[in-house]
CSV table of C-alpha atoms and ligand atoms in Angstrom, one decimal:
chain,number,residue,atom,x,y,z
A,3,UNK,CA,91.6,105.5,122.0
A,4,UNK,CA,94.3,104.9,124.6
A,5,UNK,CA,92.1,102.9,126.9
A,6,UNK,CA,90.8,100.8,124.0
A,7,UNK,CA,94.2,100.0,122.6
A,8,UNK,CA,94.2,96.6,124.1
A,9,UNK,CA,90.6,95.8,123.0
A,10,UNK,CA,90.5,93.4,120.1
A,11,UNK,CA,89.7,94.7,116.7
A,12,UNK,CA,86.9,93.1,114.7
A,13,UNK,CA,87.0,93.5,110.9
A,14,UNK,CA,83.8,93.2,108.9
A,15,UNK,CA,84.3,92.3,105.3
A,16,UNK,CA,81.5,93.0,102.8
A,17,UNK,CA,81.8,92.0,99.1
A,18,UNK,CA,79.7,94.4,97.0
A,19,UNK,CA,78.8,94.1,93.4
A,20,UNK,CA,76.2,96.6,92.1
A,21,UNK,CA,75.0,97.3,95.6
A,22,UNK,CA,74.7,101.1,95.6
A,23,UNK,CA,71.5,100.9,97.5
A,24,UNK,CA,72.7,98.4,100.0
A,25,UNK,CA,76.0,99.9,100.9
A,26,UNK,CA,74.8,102.9,103.0
A,27,UNK,CA,72.3,100.7,104.9
A,28,UNK,CA,74.9,98.0,105.6
A,29,UNK,CA,77.5,100.5,106.8
A,30,UNK,CA,75.1,102.3,109.1
A,31,UNK,CA,73.5,99.2,110.5
A,32,UNK,CA,76.8,97.4,111.2
A,33,UNK,CA,78.6,100.5,112.7
A,34,UNK,CA,75.6,101.3,114.9
A,35,UNK,CA,75.4,97.7,116.1
A,36,UNK,CA,79.1,97.4,116.9
A,37,UNK,CA,79.3,100.8,118.5
A,38,UNK,CA,76.4,100.0,120.8
A,39,UNK,CA,78.0,96.7,121.7
A,40,UNK,CA,81.2,98.6,122.4
A,41,UNK,CA,83.3,96.4,120.0
A,42,UNK,CA,86.3,98.0,118.3
A,43,UNK,CA,85.7,97.5,114.6
A,44,UNK,CA,86.6,98.3,111.0
A,45,UNK,CA,84.3,97.8,108.1
A,46,UNK,CA,85.8,97.0,104.7
A,47,UNK,CA,83.8,97.1,101.5
A,48,UNK,CA,85.1,95.4,98.5
A,49,UNK,CA,83.7,96.8,95.3
A,50,UNK,CA,83.9,93.9,92.9
A,51,UNK,CA,84.0,96.0,89.7
A,52,UNK,CA,80.4,97.3,90.1
A,53,UNK,CA,78.8,99.0,87.1
A,54,UNK,CA,76.6,101.3,89.2
A,55,UNK,CA,77.5,103.9,91.8
A,56,UNK,CA,78.6,101.4,94.5
A,57,UNK,CA,82.1,103.0,94.7
A,58,UNK,CA,80.7,106.5,95.3
A,59,UNK,CA,78.5,105.1,98.0
A,60,UNK,CA,81.5,103.4,99.6
A,61,UNK,CA,83.5,106.6,99.4
A,62,UNK,CA,80.7,108.6,101.0
A,63,UNK,CA,80.5,106.1,103.9
A,64,UNK,CA,84.3,106.1,104.3
A,65,UNK,CA,84.4,109.9,104.5
A,66,UNK,CA,81.6,110.1,107.0
A,67,UNK,CA,82.7,107.2,109.2
A,68,UNK,CA,86.4,106.6,110.1
A,69,UNK,CA,85.9,102.9,110.7
A,70,UNK,CA,84.8,102.4,107.1
A,71,UNK,CA,87.3,101.6,104.3
A,72,UNK,CA,86.9,100.6,100.7
A,73,UNK,CA,88.8,98.6,98.1
A,74,UNK,CA,87.9,98.8,94.4
A,75,UNK,CA,88.7,96.0,91.9
A,76,UNK,CA,89.7,96.9,88.4
A,77,UNK,CA,86.9,94.7,87.1
A,78,UNK,CA,84.5,92.0,88.4
A,79,UNK,CA,86.5,89.2,89.8
A,80,UNK,CA,83.7,87.4,91.6
A,81,UNK,CA,82.6,87.1,95.2
A,82,UNK,CA,85.3,84.6,96.2
A,83,UNK,CA,88.0,87.0,95.0
A,84,UNK,CA,86.3,89.9,96.9
A,85,UNK,CA,86.2,87.9,100.1
A,86,UNK,CA,89.9,87.0,99.9
A,87,UNK,CA,90.7,90.7,99.1
A,88,UNK,CA,88.8,91.6,102.3
A,89,UNK,CA,90.6,89.0,104.3
A,90,UNK,CA,93.9,90.4,103.0
A,91,UNK,CA,92.9,94.0,103.9
A,92,UNK,CA,91.5,93.2,107.3
A,93,UNK,CA,93.7,94.1,110.3
A,94,UNK,CA,91.4,92.7,113.0
A,95,UNK,CA,92.1,90.0,115.5
A,96,UNK,CA,89.0,88.3,114.0
A,97,UNK,CA,87.2,88.9,110.7
A,98,UNK,CA,83.5,88.5,109.9
A,99,UNK,CA,82.5,88.0,106.3
A,100,UNK,CA,78.9,88.8,105.3
A,101,UNK,CA,76.8,89.8,102.3
A,102,UNK,CA,76.4,93.4,101.7
A,103,UNK,CA,72.6,93.0,101.0
A,104,UNK,CA,72.2,92.1,104.7
A,105,UNK,CA,70.6,88.8,103.9
A,106,UNK,CA,72.9,87.6,106.6
A,107,UNK,CA,71.4,89.2,109.7
A,108,UNK,CA,74.1,91.6,111.3
A,109,UNK,CA,72.8,91.0,114.8
A,110,UNK,CA,74.3,87.5,114.6
A,111,UNK,CA,77.8,89.1,114.4
A,112,UNK,CA,77.5,89.7,118.2
A,113,UNK,CA,76.7,86.1,118.9
A,114,UNK,CA,79.6,85.0,116.7
A,115,UNK,CA,82.0,87.5,118.4
A,116,UNK,CA,81.0,86.2,121.8
A,117,UNK,CA,81.8,82.7,120.7
A,118,UNK,CA,85.1,83.9,119.4
A,119,UNK,CA,85.8,85.5,122.8
A,120,UNK,CA,85.1,82.1,124.3
A,121,UNK,CA,88.0,80.7,122.2
A,122,UNK,CA,86.4,79.4,119.0
A,123,UNK,CA,88.6,80.2,116.0
A,124,UNK,CA,86.0,79.6,113.3
A,125,UNK,CA,82.3,80.4,113.8
A,126,UNK,CA,80.2,79.3,110.9
A,127,UNK,CA,76.8,80.8,110.0
A,128,UNK,CA,74.4,77.9,109.2
A,129,UNK,CA,71.2,78.6,107.3
A,130,UNK,CA,68.2,77.4,109.3
A,131,UNK,CA,66.2,78.0,106.1
A,132,UNK,CA,67.3,78.9,102.6
A,133,UNK,CA,65.0,81.9,102.2
A,134,UNK,CA,62.7,82.4,99.2
A,135,UNK,CA,63.9,80.4,96.1
A,136,UNK,CA,62.4,78.9,93.1
A,137,UNK,CA,62.0,75.0,93.2
A,138,UNK,CA,64.5,74.7,90.3
A,139,UNK,CA,67.0,76.7,92.3
A,140,UNK,CA,66.5,74.6,95.4
A,141,UNK,CA,66.9,71.4,93.4
A,142,UNK,CA,70.1,72.6,91.7
A,143,UNK,CA,71.5,73.8,95.1
A,144,UNK,CA,70.6,70.4,96.7
A,145,UNK,CA,72.4,68.5,93.9
A,146,UNK,CA,75.5,70.8,94.1
A,147,UNK,CA,75.7,70.6,97.8
A,148,UNK,CA,75.4,66.8,98.0
A,149,UNK,CA,78.2,66.5,95.4
A,150,UNK,CA,80.4,69.0,97.1
A,151,UNK,CA,79.7,67.5,100.5
A,152,UNK,CA,80.8,64.1,99.2
A,153,UNK,CA,83.9,65.6,97.7
A,154,UNK,CA,85.0,67.5,100.8
A,155,UNK,CA,83.6,65.2,103.5
A,156,UNK,CA,82.0,68.2,105.1
A,157,UNK,CA,78.3,68.7,105.3
A,158,UNK,CA,77.7,71.8,103.2
A,159,UNK,CA,74.0,71.7,102.7
A,160,UNK,CA,73.3,74.6,105.0
A,161,UNK,CA,76.7,76.3,104.8
A,162,UNK,CA,77.0,79.9,103.9
A,163,UNK,CA,79.7,82.6,103.4
A,164,UNK,CA,78.6,84.2,106.7
A,165,UNK,CA,81.6,83.3,108.9
A,166,UNK,CA,83.8,84.7,111.7
A,167,UNK,CA,87.4,83.7,111.5
A,168,UNK,CA,90.2,84.2,114.0
A,169,UNK,CA,93.4,85.8,112.8
A,170,UNK,CA,95.1,82.3,112.7
A,171,UNK,CA,92.4,81.0,110.4
A,172,UNK,CA,92.6,84.1,108.2
A,173,UNK,CA,96.3,83.8,107.9
A,174,UNK,CA,96.0,80.1,107.1
A,175,UNK,CA,93.5,80.8,104.3
A,176,UNK,CA,95.6,83.7,102.9
A,177,UNK,CA,98.7,81.4,102.8
A,178,UNK,CA,96.9,79.1,100.4
A,179,UNK,CA,98.0,79.9,96.9
A,180,UNK,CA,95.2,78.2,94.9
A,181,UNK,CA,93.5,80.7,92.6
A,182,UNK,CA,90.1,79.2,92.6
A,183,UNK,CA,89.7,79.1,96.3
A,184,UNK,CA,86.2,78.2,97.4
A,185,UNK,CA,85.9,80.2,100.7
A,186,UNK,CA,82.8,78.3,102.1
A,187,UNK,CA,84.5,74.9,101.8
A,188,UNK,CA,88.1,76.0,102.6
A,189,UNK,CA,87.1,77.7,105.8
A,190,UNK,CA,85.7,74.4,107.1
A,191,UNK,CA,88.5,72.4,105.6
A,192,UNK,CA,91.2,74.2,107.5
A,193,UNK,CA,89.7,72.9,110.8
A,194,UNK,CA,90.4,74.8,114.1
A,195,UNK,CA,87.9,74.8,116.9
A,196,UNK,CA,84.6,75.5,115.2
A,197,UNK,CA,81.3,76.7,116.5
A,198,UNK,CA,78.1,77.2,114.6
A,199,UNK,CA,75.4,79.9,114.7
A,200,UNK,CA,72.1,79.4,113.0
A,201,UNK,CA,70.5,82.2,111.1
A,202,UNK,CA,67.4,82.8,108.9
A,203,UNK,CA,68.3,84.1,105.4
A,204,UNK,CA,66.6,87.5,105.2
A,205,UNK,CA,64.8,88.7,102.2
A,206,UNK,CA,66.8,91.0,99.9
A,207,UNK,CA,65.6,94.6,100.4
A,208,UNK,CA,67.4,96.4,97.6
A,209,UNK,CA,68.6,95.4,94.1
A,210,UNK,CA,68.5,91.8,92.9
A,211,UNK,CA,70.5,88.6,93.3
A,212,UNK,CA,73.7,88.7,91.1
A,213,UNK,CA,73.4,85.0,90.3
A,214,UNK,CA,72.2,83.9,86.9
A,215,UNK,CA,71.8,80.3,85.9
A,216,UNK,CA,75.0,80.6,83.9
A,217,UNK,CA,77.0,82.0,86.7
A,218,UNK,CA,75.7,79.5,89.2
A,219,UNK,CA,76.5,76.6,86.9
A,220,UNK,CA,80.0,78.0,86.5
A,221,UNK,CA,80.3,78.4,90.3
A,222,UNK,CA,79.3,74.8,90.8
A,223,UNK,CA,81.6,73.4,88.2
A,224,UNK,CA,84.6,75.5,89.3
A,225,UNK,CA,84.2,74.7,92.9
A,226,UNK,CA,83.5,71.0,92.5
A,227,UNK,CA,86.5,70.5,90.3
A,228,UNK,CA,88.7,72.5,92.7
A,229,UNK,CA,87.7,70.1,95.5
A,230,UNK,CA,87.3,66.8,93.8
A,231,UNK,CA,88.9,64.6,91.2
A,232,UNK,CA,85.8,62.4,91.1
A,233,UNK,CA,84.8,63.4,87.5
A,234,UNK,CA,88.2,62.1,86.4
A,235,UNK,CA,87.5,58.8,88.2
A,236,UNK,CA,84.1,58.7,86.6
A,237,UNK,CA,85.9,58.4,83.2
A,238,UNK,CA,87.5,55.2,84.4
A,239,UNK,CA,84.1,53.9,85.5
A,240,UNK,CA,82.6,54.9,82.1
A,241,UNK,CA,85.5,53.1,80.4
A,242,UNK,CA,84.8,49.9,82.4
A,243,UNK,CA,81.1,50.0,81.6
A,244,UNK,CA,81.8,50.4,77.9
A,245,UNK,CA,84.4,47.6,78.1
A,246,UNK,CA,81.9,45.2,79.7
A,247,UNK,CA,79.3,46.1,77.0
A,248,UNK,CA,81.9,45.6,74.2
A,249,UNK,CA,82.9,42.1,75.6
A,250,UNK,CA,79.2,41.1,75.6
A,251,UNK,CA,78.7,42.5,72.1
A,252,UNK,CA,81.9,40.9,71.0
A,253,UNK,CA,80.8,37.5,72.0
A,254,UNK,CA,77.4,38.0,70.5
A,255,UNK,CA,79.0,39.1,67.1
A,256,UNK,CA,81.3,36.1,67.2
A,257,UNK,CA,78.3,33.9,67.8
A,258,UNK,CA,76.5,35.5,64.9
A,259,UNK,CA,79.5,34.9,62.7
A,260,UNK,CA,80.0,31.3,63.7
A,261,UNK,CA,76.3,30.5,63.2
A,262,UNK,CA,76.5,32.1,59.7
A,263,UNK,CA,74.2,35.1,60.4
A,264,UNK,CA,76.8,37.8,60.3
A,265,UNK,CA,75.7,40.3,57.7
A,266,UNK,CA,73.0,42.0,59.7
A,267,UNK,CA,75.4,43.9,62.0
A,268,UNK,CA,75.3,47.4,60.6
A,269,UNK,CA,72.9,48.9,63.2
A,270,UNK,CA,75.1,47.6,66.0
A,271,UNK,CA,78.2,49.0,64.3
A,272,UNK,CA,76.6,52.5,64.0
A,273,UNK,CA,75.3,52.4,67.5
A,274,UNK,CA,78.7,51.3,68.9
A,275,UNK,CA,80.5,54.1,66.9
A,276,UNK,CA,78.1,56.7,68.3
A,277,UNK,CA,78.3,55.5,71.9
A,278,UNK,CA,82.0,55.1,72.0
A,279,UNK,CA,82.6,58.3,70.1
A,280,UNK,CA,80.5,60.4,72.5
A,281,UNK,CA,81.8,58.7,75.6
A,282,UNK,CA,85.4,59.5,74.4
A,283,UNK,CA,84.4,63.1,73.6
A,284,UNK,CA,82.9,63.6,77.1
A,285,UNK,CA,86.0,62.1,78.7
A,286,UNK,CA,88.3,64.3,76.7
A,287,UNK,CA,86.2,67.3,77.7
A,288,UNK,CA,86.5,66.4,81.4
A,289,UNK,CA,90.3,65.9,81.1
A,290,UNK,CA,90.6,69.1,79.1
A,291,UNK,CA,88.8,71.0,81.8
A,292,UNK,CA,91.2,69.8,84.4
A,293,UNK,CA,94.2,70.6,82.2
A,294,UNK,CA,92.7,74.1,81.7
A,295,UNK,CA,92.5,74.5,85.5
A,296,UNK,CA,96.1,73.4,86.0
A,297,UNK,CA,97.1,75.9,83.3
A,298,UNK,CA,95.2,78.6,85.1
A,299,UNK,CA,96.9,77.9,88.4
A,300,UNK,CA,100.3,77.6,86.8
A,301,UNK,CA,100.0,81.0,85.1
A,302,UNK,CA,100.0,82.4,88.7
A,303,UNK,CA,98.0,85.4,87.9
A,304,UNK,CA,96.7,87.4,90.9
A,305,UNK,CA,93.3,86.5,92.2
A,306,UNK,CA,92.2,90.1,91.7
A,307,UNK,CA,93.6,93.5,90.8
A,308,UNK,CA,93.0,96.5,93.1
A,309,UNK,CA,92.3,99.7,91.3
A,310,UNK,CA,91.6,102.0,94.2
A,311,UNK,CA,91.4,102.4,98.0
A,312,UNK,CA,89.4,104.8,100.2
A,313,UNK,CA,89.1,105.6,103.8
A,314,UNK,CA,91.1,104.5,106.9
A,315,UNK,CA,94.7,103.7,106.4
A,316,UNK,CA,94.3,103.6,102.6
A,317,UNK,CA,97.6,105.0,101.7
A,318,UNK,CA,99.7,102.6,103.7
A,319,UNK,CA,101.8,101.7,100.7
A,320,UNK,CA,100.1,98.4,100.3
A,321,UNK,CA,100.9,96.7,97.0
A,322,UNK,CA,98.3,97.5,94.4
A,323,UNK,CA,98.0,93.9,93.4
A,324,UNK,CA,97.4,91.8,96.5
A,325,UNK,CA,97.9,88.2,95.6
B,449,UDP,N1,78.9,89.6,95.0
B,449,UDP,C1,80.2,90.0,94.6
B,449,UDP,N2,80.6,89.7,93.3
B,449,UDP,C2,79.8,89.1,92.4
B,449,UDP,C3,78.5,88.7,92.8
B,449,UDP,C4,78.1,89.0,94.1
B,449,UDP,O1,80.9,90.6,95.4
B,449,UDP,O2,80.3,88.8,91.3
B,449,UDP,C5,78.4,90.0,96.3
B,449,UDP,C6,77.1,90.7,96.4
B,449,UDP,O3,77.2,92.1,96.3
B,449,UDP,C7,76.5,90.3,97.7
B,449,UDP,C8,77.0,88.9,97.9
B,449,UDP,O4,78.1,88.8,97.0
B,449,UDP,O5,77.0,91.1,98.8
B,449,UDP,C9,75.9,87.9,97.6
B,449,UDP,O6,75.4,88.1,96.3
B,449,UDP,P1,73.9,88.0,96.0
B,449,UDP,O7,73.1,88.6,97.0
B,449,UDP,O8,73.7,88.4,94.6
B,449,UDP,O9,73.7,86.4,96.1
B,449,UDP,P2,72.6,85.5,96.8
B,449,UDP,O10,72.3,86.2,98.1
B,449,UDP,O11,71.4,85.6,95.9
B,449,UDP,O12,73.2,84.2,97.0
B,450,MG,MG1,72.0,88.1,98.6
């Protein structure tokens, strides 16, 4: 230990939700890889309120390998929260975040680490292909990424959560108080000297993807609105369009009246009522959504609640509720 004391520490953060089958493999593959490469490391699993035996699997790994630690959430708070909890726990000089199902190939960690050694502070994993997906999923992902790329001004079409961050970048991210932090976009948004590493998304070996259509839609809406006020501006645009239509219709109705053919206007009135009514409802909905988001942020609740720790320096008196 004495002669390695100066060697930098690499923290590996793995969010895990119902991954009892993936945890042992991830832990063993990553530890073996980093030991072989002679990189001082710690591996941190964040159990995001799993309903299966993920926590037992993490405890087993932590007791058999001193580099492995675990944090358990009191319930499922979502992958973003798990990533931020991992960043808060990590003590390394640099931190790698990757999926516990190893769809992000661990060998690439070495490439990322070497880029970090060369002075890059953010190393982004870029998907060279999106792996196996249904055409619907691909289409939805494309739409979401083109919207979010426009909102952030960063090309996100091949972005992933597989990243290596320098301590400076990690501290910058942790200092951001927003509750609905979108890790993938924020870690690009903070800037710093950035390098990219391409990787092929691997097939999932155990378990299944945790994303349902509902959760993906929620993910898209939450992250879009946290990065962009465009939907609010869309309301103004809609208002303008409706205004132009009403001017045209107004002139037309006047013309009808003046030429003595005014009585036949009921269909127009009904249509106008419906159109304007629904546009107003949609707009109120959008505004309501943003108001709800402001309310959420202002309540200042923690991003996640930690219920348990295991392994490593677990009992270091760390606050139970990391913000
Ligand atoms: N995950 C999580 N909390 C959740 C959903 C997923 O921590 O609520 C983790 C999951 O265990 C995995 C990673 O996020 O390590 C990616 O999830 P998944 O493989 O289901 O997504 P996909 O690869 O299909 O995008
Ligand atoms: Mg996966």
